[in-house]
Every structure is written in structure tokens, then in C-alpha cells.
Amino acid sequence: MLPNEGVPEVPGYNPKNPGKKITPENPTKDTDVPYVPIIGDGRIVINYVDQDDNDAILDTATPTGKFGTKITYTTTAEIKKLENEGYVLVKDGYTDSTGHSEFTKENDNHVYEVIMKHGTVTYNPHDNPAKPGEPINPNDPNSPKVTDNDVDYSKSVKETIHYVGAGDQTPSDNVQNVTLTRSITVDRVTGNIISSTKWQPSQIDYK
């Protein structure tokens, strides 16, 4: 090696003292040049999947780090965000799995899935009434709103009982005001009505 010669490149390694020129103390003898292995960057992929929308990907996280370093990523915050948007956790395939305590060549670019589904809410006039215009998911500023159809769960009808067969003693018609109610189930994510029960009499007012 000549005096003040630059450090030679070695594939897969970096010089321990990059940029430092080497001047042999004794040009007639070998001079040790220390190198260290290049530590590659690792990456894992966490997909948040909507199983009720053909496994559409809701969000993706791609933590990166040097091989051998600890993976500190957790799914807690993203799951909480999605729950606020009306989703329900089905399976956390990242947290429930093993082999991702640190970045390694074995888990490099490995894809984990966190499965979510749509939550539902059921409205009825007795147990869970609602008002049109209010958010279905109070903790989500972009939540779908309750609609008039969502609260179409109560109506009044008149029923008339007509008596016959007693001649002059036959009672007059009896008019009843009947309140019918039902329950309506709504998708928290889309705001769409999923189902409704049959109308049932809630109370009868006799006149």
C-alpha cells in the first residue's frame, strides 16, 4: 500500500474508519486495514384488511430497521383508529404471530395481516333511539350519519273492531290506536341498513 492511499472497497464490508487514508508505518510490511460487515436494512409489512369488502386493504404499515435490531412497531394505535371508524377486530395476525421480535433476513419483507370486519348498531325506540344527523360512530369525525330511514322504527296505525250479530244491542265500532315498532340494524362503516325486524305492536290505546 502506498502512503496516503485510500481504503480499498471490499464487497459486503465497510472500512471501520471510512474516509481515513492509510499511511503504513513500515512500507515493507503488511498494514492491517479494519473492516466491518455491512448490516442490511430489513422491512416487514402489516396490512390491515377489511374482510367485509373483498379483503380490501384499509392501511399498510412498513416498519424498517437494521438486521438484528428490535422491532418496536405495535398494531394498537391503528386498531383503535379503525375501531373508532366502526370496525371490529377479527384477528391480529401480527401480534399473534412469532418471529418478529427483531429484523432478520428470515422475516425480511414478510407480510402480516390484521383482519377487521364491519361493526353494527341496532336502533329501536325503546333501548337505543337515535336522531337523524348524529354520527353513527361518535369518535370518528368522518363517521356516516344517522338517516331518517335508520330511525323509521315506530308508527301509529288505527284498527277498527266492528261488532255484528246483537241487533240493537250491537256495540259501536271500537277504534284502537296501535303503535307498531321494530328494530333496524345498521353497518357502522358504510351507514347502510343491514336488516330490520317485523313490525310488532308496542301498545294499544282503546277509545
mmCIF file of C-alpha atoms in Angstrom:
data_model
loop_
_atom_site.group_PDB
_atom_site.id
_atom_site.type_symbol
_atom_site.label_atom_id
_atom_site.label_comp_id
_atom_site.label_asym_id
_atom_site.label_seq_id
_atom_site.Cartn_x
_atom_site.Cartn_y
_atom_site.Cartn_z
ATOM 1 C CA MET A 1 0.000 0.000 0.000
ATOM 2 C CA LEU A 2 1.314 3.381 -0.963
ATOM 3 C CA PRO A 3 1.477 6.247 1.534
ATOM 4 C CA ASN A 4 -1.828 8.161 1.910
ATOM 5 C CA GLU A 5 -3.598 5.613 -0.265
ATOM 6 C CA GLY A 6 -7.397 5.425 0.031
ATOM 7 C CA VAL A 7 -9.037 2.407 1.633
ATOM 8 C CA PRO A 8 -9.904 -0.276 -0.940
ATOM 9 C CA GLU A 9 -13.545 -1.274 -1.348
ATOM 10 C CA VAL A 10 -14.497 -4.789 -0.246
ATOM 11 C CA PRO A 11 -17.950 -6.064 -1.289
ATOM 12 C CA GLY A 12 -20.201 -6.628 1.741
ATOM 13 C CA TYR A 13 -17.950 -4.657 4.092
ATOM 14 C CA ASN A 14 -17.305 -1.082 5.096
ATOM 15 C CA PRO A 15 -13.994 0.244 6.387
ATOM 16 C CA LYS A 16 -14.066 0.766 10.125
ATOM 17 C CA ASN A 17 -12.621 4.244 9.574
ATOM 18 C CA PRO A 18 -14.209 5.421 6.299
ATOM 19 C CA GLY A 19 -12.524 8.339 4.562
ATOM 20 C CA LYS A 20 -9.326 7.925 6.513
ATOM 21 C CA LYS A 21 -6.237 7.486 4.347
ATOM 22 C CA ILE A 22 -3.823 4.771 5.311
ATOM 23 C CA THR A 23 -0.128 5.531 5.758
ATOM 24 C CA PRO A 24 1.878 2.390 6.577
ATOM 25 C CA GLU A 25 4.308 2.799 9.434
ATOM 26 C CA ASN A 26 6.634 0.412 7.645
ATOM 27 C CA PRO A 27 6.123 0.273 3.884
ATOM 28 C CA THR A 28 7.982 -3.043 3.767
ATOM 29 C CA LYS A 29 5.404 -4.789 5.967
ATOM 30 C CA ASP A 30 1.703 -5.526 5.642
ATOM 31 C CA THR A 31 -0.648 -2.952 7.113
ATOM 32 C CA ASP A 32 -3.908 -4.127 8.662
ATOM 33 C CA VAL A 33 -6.996 -2.243 7.484
ATOM 34 C CA PRO A 34 -10.025 -2.997 9.718
ATOM 35 C CA TYR A 35 -13.392 -3.655 8.048
ATOM 36 C CA VAL A 36 -16.843 -4.328 9.471
ATOM 37 C CA PRO A 37 -19.684 -6.222 7.775
ATOM 38 C CA ILE A 38 -22.409 -4.131 6.186
ATOM 39 C CA ILE A 39 -25.609 -4.613 8.181
ATOM 40 C CA GLY A 40 -28.526 -4.602 5.769
ATOM 41 C CA ASP A 41 -31.880 -2.926 6.220
ATOM 42 C CA GLY A 42 -34.849 -5.142 6.991
ATOM 43 C CA ARG A 43 -38.522 -4.483 6.426
ATOM 44 C CA ILE A 44 -41.799 -6.103 7.379
ATOM 45 C CA VAL A 45 -45.285 -5.358 6.049
ATOM 46 C CA ILE A 46 -48.501 -5.195 8.085
ATOM 47 C CA ASN A 47 -51.710 -4.998 6.051
ATOM 48 C CA TYR A 48 -54.991 -4.058 7.704
ATOM 49 C CA VAL A 49 -57.680 -5.931 5.771
ATOM 50 C CA ASP A 50 -61.458 -5.430 5.537
ATOM 51 C CA GLN A 51 -62.951 -8.914 5.288
ATOM 52 C CA ASP A 52 -66.397 -7.469 4.522
ATOM 53 C CA ASP A 53 -65.099 -5.611 1.457
ATOM 54 C CA ASN A 54 -63.409 -8.399 -0.501
ATOM 55 C CA ASP A 55 -60.303 -8.187 1.720
ATOM 56 C CA ALA A 56 -59.617 -4.606 0.683
ATOM 57 C CA ILE A 57 -56.512 -3.166 2.334
ATOM 58 C CA LEU A 58 -57.504 -0.373 4.706
ATOM 59 C CA ASP A 59 -53.973 0.659 5.608
ATOM 60 C CA THR A 60 -50.409 -0.634 5.439
ATOM 61 C CA ALA A 61 -47.502 -0.220 7.835
ATOM 62 C CA THR A 62 -43.904 -0.943 6.733
ATOM 63 C CA PRO A 63 -41.532 -0.760 9.714
ATOM 64 C CA THR A 64 -37.845 -0.831 8.740
ATOM 65 C CA GLY A 65 -34.578 -1.245 10.597
ATOM 66 C CA LYS A 66 -31.138 -2.768 10.520
ATOM 67 C CA PHE A 67 -30.919 -6.532 10.703
ATOM 68 C CA GLY A 68 -30.539 -7.556 14.314
ATOM 69 C CA THR A 69 -32.306 -4.504 15.736
ATOM 70 C CA LYS A 70 -35.527 -4.749 17.723
ATOM 71 C CA ILE A 71 -38.896 -4.271 16.041
ATOM 72 C CA THR A 72 -40.857 -1.831 18.183
ATOM 73 C CA TYR A 73 -43.948 -1.484 15.986
ATOM 74 C CA THR A 74 -47.320 -2.375 17.530
ATOM 75 C CA THR A 75 -50.774 -2.545 15.998
ATOM 76 C CA THR A 76 -52.530 -0.965 18.994
ATOM 77 C CA ALA A 77 -52.936 2.574 17.649
ATOM 78 C CA GLU A 78 -54.122 1.556 14.166
ATOM 79 C CA ILE A 79 -56.612 -0.975 15.521
ATOM 80 C CA LYS A 80 -58.009 1.660 17.884
ATOM 81 C CA LYS A 81 -58.351 4.109 14.974
ATOM 82 C CA LEU A 82 -60.231 1.543 12.899
ATOM 83 C CA GLU A 83 -62.470 0.616 15.830
ATOM 84 C CA ASN A 84 -63.379 4.297 16.155
ATOM 85 C CA GLU A 85 -64.395 4.145 12.480
ATOM 86 C CA GLY A 86 -66.795 1.279 13.176
ATOM 87 C CA TYR A 87 -64.591 -1.750 12.540
ATOM 88 C CA VAL A 88 -64.256 -4.778 14.813
ATOM 89 C CA LEU A 89 -61.034 -6.766 15.167
ATOM 90 C CA VAL A 90 -61.265 -10.347 13.899
ATOM 91 C CA LYS A 91 -57.622 -11.431 14.099
ATOM 92 C CA ASP A 92 -54.328 -9.653 14.726
ATOM 93 C CA GLY A 93 -52.037 -11.793 12.607
ATOM 94 C CA TYR A 94 -49.044 -9.647 13.520
ATOM 95 C CA THR A 95 -49.268 -9.578 17.304
ATOM 96 C CA ASP A 96 -50.463 -13.193 17.487
ATOM 97 C CA SER A 97 -47.544 -14.490 15.404
ATOM 98 C CA THR A 98 -43.924 -15.144 16.332
ATOM 99 C CA GLY A 99 -40.605 -14.429 14.662
ATOM 100 C CA HIS A 100 -40.766 -10.645 14.513
ATOM 101 C CA SER A 101 -39.024 -9.550 17.694
ATOM 102 C CA GLU A 102 -36.206 -8.163 15.553
ATOM 103 C CA PHE A 103 -35.398 -7.562 11.886
ATOM 104 C CA THR A 104 -33.831 -10.637 10.291
ATOM 105 C CA LYS A 105 -33.189 -11.975 6.818
ATOM 106 C CA GLU A 106 -35.814 -14.626 7.561
ATOM 107 C CA ASN A 107 -38.635 -12.134 8.143
ATOM 108 C CA ASP A 108 -37.451 -9.551 5.612
ATOM 109 C CA ASN A 109 -40.461 -8.336 3.581
ATOM 110 C CA HIS A 110 -42.738 -10.786 5.390
ATOM 111 C CA VAL A 111 -46.409 -9.756 5.155
ATOM 112 C CA TYR A 112 -48.657 -9.931 8.219
ATOM 113 C CA GLU A 113 -52.424 -9.379 8.128
ATOM 114 C CA VAL A 114 -54.679 -7.754 10.678
ATOM 115 C CA ILE A 115 -58.248 -8.773 9.821
ATOM 116 C CA MET A 116 -61.102 -6.361 10.534
ATOM 117 C CA LYS A 117 -64.849 -6.615 9.918
ATOM 118 C CA HIS A 118 -67.700 -4.113 9.930
ATOM 119 C CA GLY A 119 -69.363 -3.460 13.266
ATOM 120 C CA THR A 120 -73.110 -2.969 13.510
ATOM 121 C CA VAL A 121 -75.512 -0.961 15.650
ATOM 122 C CA THR A 122 -79.193 -1.679 16.211
ATOM 123 C CA TYR A 123 -81.651 1.177 16.703
ATOM 124 C CA ASN A 124 -85.121 0.929 18.228
ATOM 125 C CA PRO A 125 -87.351 3.390 20.076
ATOM 126 C CA HIS A 126 -87.004 1.699 23.455
ATOM 127 C CA ASP A 127 -83.426 0.524 24.038
ATOM 128 C CA ASN A 128 -81.387 2.568 21.570
ATOM 129 C CA PRO A 129 -83.154 5.519 19.949
ATOM 130 C CA ALA A 130 -81.215 7.805 17.617
ATOM 131 C CA LYS A 131 -81.538 11.185 15.936
ATOM 132 C CA PRO A 132 -81.047 11.822 12.200
ATOM 133 C CA GLY A 133 -77.833 13.700 11.545
ATOM 134 C CA GLU A 134 -75.880 12.471 14.541
ATOM 135 C CA PRO A 135 -72.744 10.383 13.858
ATOM 136 C CA ILE A 136 -73.051 6.624 13.978
ATOM 137 C CA ASN A 137 -69.505 6.481 15.400
ATOM 138 C CA PRO A 138 -69.105 9.386 17.848
ATOM 139 C CA ASN A 139 -65.292 9.093 17.966
ATOM 140 C CA ASP A 140 -64.872 9.377 14.185
ATOM 141 C CA PRO A 141 -65.125 12.894 12.704
ATOM 142 C CA ASN A 142 -65.851 11.380 9.274
ATOM 143 C CA SER A 143 -68.466 8.940 10.530
ATOM 144 C CA PRO A 144 -71.568 8.229 8.447
ATOM 145 C CA LYS A 145 -74.626 9.944 9.881
ATOM 146 C CA VAL A 146 -77.882 8.515 11.161
ATOM 147 C CA THR A 147 -80.559 8.898 8.467
ATOM 148 C CA ASP A 148 -84.345 9.164 8.605
ATOM 149 C CA ASN A 149 -84.552 5.577 7.362
ATOM 150 C CA ASP A 150 -82.388 4.397 10.255
ATOM 151 C CA VAL A 151 -84.978 5.643 12.750
ATOM 152 C CA ASP A 152 -88.062 4.501 10.861
ATOM 153 C CA TYR A 153 -88.795 2.202 13.772
ATOM 154 C CA SER A 154 -92.128 3.476 15.110
ATOM 155 C CA LYS A 155 -95.501 4.276 13.562
ATOM 156 C CA SER A 156 -99.103 4.653 14.657
ATOM 157 C CA VAL A 157 -101.997 2.961 12.890
ATOM 158 C CA LYS A 158 -105.724 2.727 13.584
ATOM 159 C CA GLU A 159 -107.512 -0.594 13.898
ATOM 160 C CA THR A 160 -111.292 -0.792 13.912
ATOM 161 C CA ILE A 161 -113.174 -3.625 15.582
ATOM 162 C CA HIS A 162 -116.641 -3.967 14.012
ATOM 163 C CA TYR A 163 -119.213 -5.889 16.072
ATOM 164 C CA VAL A 164 -122.182 -7.684 14.464
ATOM 165 C CA GLY A 165 -124.992 -10.036 15.403
ATOM 166 C CA ALA A 166 -126.545 -8.478 18.518
ATOM 167 C CA GLY A 167 -129.259 -6.441 16.883
ATOM 168 C CA ASP A 168 -129.993 -3.182 18.635
ATOM 169 C CA GLN A 169 -127.570 -4.229 21.357
ATOM 170 C CA THR A 170 -124.617 -4.478 18.972
ATOM 171 C CA PRO A 171 -121.792 -2.274 20.306
ATOM 172 C CA SER A 172 -120.489 0.540 18.203
ATOM 173 C CA ASP A 173 -117.239 0.139 16.335
ATOM 174 C CA ASN A 174 -114.221 0.171 18.598
ATOM 175 C CA VAL A 175 -111.340 2.223 17.197
ATOM 176 C CA GLN A 176 -107.886 1.402 18.526
ATOM 177 C CA ASN A 177 -104.732 3.445 18.100
ATOM 178 C CA VAL A 178 -101.911 0.938 17.745
ATOM 179 C CA THR A 179 -98.226 1.809 17.957
ATOM 180 C CA LEU A 180 -96.020 -0.510 15.910
ATOM 181 C CA THR A 181 -92.284 -0.715 16.489
ATOM 182 C CA ARG A 182 -89.334 -2.564 15.032
ATOM 183 C CA SER A 183 -85.531 -2.694 15.271
ATOM 184 C CA ILE A 184 -83.193 -1.565 12.480
ATOM 185 C CA THR A 185 -79.588 -2.773 12.230
ATOM 186 C CA VAL A 186 -77.051 -0.502 10.510
ATOM 187 C CA ASP A 187 -73.489 -1.083 9.272
ATOM 188 C CA ARG A 188 -71.232 1.214 11.311
ATOM 189 C CA VAL A 189 -68.690 1.574 8.498
ATOM 190 C CA THR A 190 -70.921 2.221 5.487
ATOM 191 C CA GLY A 191 -74.027 3.526 7.213
ATOM 192 C CA ASN A 192 -76.159 1.104 5.173
ATOM 193 C CA ILE A 193 -79.147 -0.661 6.689
ATOM 194 C CA ILE A 194 -78.404 -4.371 7.009
ATOM 195 C CA SER A 195 -81.714 -5.664 8.304
ATOM 196 C CA SER A 196 -84.912 -4.785 10.133
ATOM 197 C CA THR A 197 -87.322 -6.825 12.206
ATOM 198 C CA LYS A 198 -91.042 -7.200 11.537
ATOM 199 C CA TRP A 199 -93.404 -4.570 12.856
ATOM 200 C CA GLN A 200 -94.795 -5.532 16.248
ATOM 201 C CA PRO A 201 -97.486 -3.811 18.337
ATOM 202 C CA SER A 202 -95.930 -1.846 21.142
ATOM 203 C CA GLN A 203 -99.052 -0.523 22.815
ATOM 204 C CA ILE A 204 -102.773 -0.268 22.141
ATOM 205 C CA ASP A 205 -104.907 2.696 23.161
ATOM 206 C CA TYR A 206 -108.612 1.900 23.320
ATOM 207 C CA LYS A 207 -111.251 4.514 22.611
#
